[in-house]
């Protein structure tokens, strides 16, 4: 597995944290799911 480091603006990070809490996922799990979903659409 590769590690990717990204910097998010504070408002974007806050929105991501809120969405992850609602879904019960860690941020890394949420991002992995989003990447898989995007790759499946291609």
PDB file of C-alpha atoms in Angstrom:
ATOM      1  CA  UNK A   1       0.000   0.000   0.000  1.00  0.00           C
ATOM      2  CA  UNK A   2       1.211   3.496  -0.798  1.00  0.00           C
ATOM      3  CA  UNK A   3       0.831   6.448   1.495  1.00  0.00           C
ATOM      4  CA  UNK A   4      -0.302   9.810   0.189  1.00  0.00           C
ATOM      5  CA  UNK A   5      -0.072  12.983   2.231  1.00  0.00           C
ATOM      6  CA  UNK A   6      -2.413  15.822   1.351  1.00  0.00           C
ATOM      7  CA  UNK A   7      -3.007  19.198   2.895  1.00  0.00           C
ATOM      8  CA  UNK A   8      -6.598  20.365   3.075  1.00  0.00           C
ATOM      9  CA  UNK A   9      -7.898  23.818   3.748  1.00  0.00           C
ATOM     10  CA  UNK A  10      -9.397  24.070   7.251  1.00  0.00           C
ATOM     11  CA  UNK A  11     -13.013  24.317   5.983  1.00  0.00           C
ATOM     12  CA  UNK A  12     -12.557  21.306   3.696  1.00  0.00           C
ATOM     13  CA  UNK A  13     -10.915  19.267   6.452  1.00  0.00           C
ATOM     14  CA  UNK A  14     -13.793  20.114   8.795  1.00  0.00           C
ATOM     15  CA  UNK A  15     -16.375  18.996   6.225  1.00  0.00           C
ATOM     16  CA  UNK A  16     -14.464  15.768   5.634  1.00  0.00           C
ATOM     17  CA  UNK A  17     -14.243  15.091   9.385  1.00  0.00           C
ATOM     18  CA  UNK A  18     -18.002  15.672   9.790  1.00  0.00           C
ATOM     19  CA  UNK A  19     -18.837  13.323   6.925  1.00  0.00           C
ATOM     20  CA  UNK A  20     -16.513  10.631   8.287  1.00  0.00           C
ATOM     21  CA  UNK A  21     -18.096  10.890  11.745  1.00  0.00           C
ATOM     22  CA  UNK A  22     -21.585  10.491  10.254  1.00  0.00           C
ATOM     23  CA  UNK A  23     -20.470   7.398   8.353  1.00  0.00           C
ATOM     24  CA  UNK A  24     -18.434   5.976  11.225  1.00  0.00           C
ATOM     25  CA  UNK A  25     -15.260   5.840   9.113  1.00  0.00           C
ATOM     26  CA  UNK A  26     -11.739   7.065   9.583  1.00  0.00           C
ATOM     27  CA  UNK A  27     -10.585   9.706   7.119  1.00  0.00           C
ATOM     28  CA  UNK A  28      -8.193   7.252   5.475  1.00  0.00           C
ATOM     29  CA  UNK A  29     -10.971   4.666   5.025  1.00  0.00           C
ATOM     30  CA  UNK A  30     -13.272   7.285   3.518  1.00  0.00           C
ATOM     31  CA  UNK A  31     -10.587   8.433   1.072  1.00  0.00           C
ATOM     32  CA  UNK A  32      -9.800   4.825   0.060  1.00  0.00           C
ATOM     33  CA  UNK A  33     -13.486   4.194  -0.656  1.00  0.00           C
ATOM     34  CA  UNK A  34     -13.734   7.414  -2.672  1.00  0.00           C
ATOM     35  CA  UNK A  35     -10.685   6.483  -4.765  1.00  0.00           C
ATOM     36  CA  UNK A  36     -12.024   2.982  -5.439  1.00  0.00           C
ATOM     37  CA  UNK A  37     -15.396   4.417  -6.471  1.00  0.00           C
ATOM     38  CA  UNK A  38     -13.725   6.860  -8.865  1.00  0.00           C
ATOM     39  CA  UNK A  39     -11.517   4.159 -10.392  1.00  0.00           C
ATOM     40  CA  UNK A  40     -14.509   1.867 -10.921  1.00  0.00           C
ATOM     41  CA  UNK A  41     -16.275   4.611 -12.905  1.00  0.00           C
ATOM     42  CA  UNK A  42     -13.353   4.963 -15.337  1.00  0.00           C
TER      43      UNK A  42
END
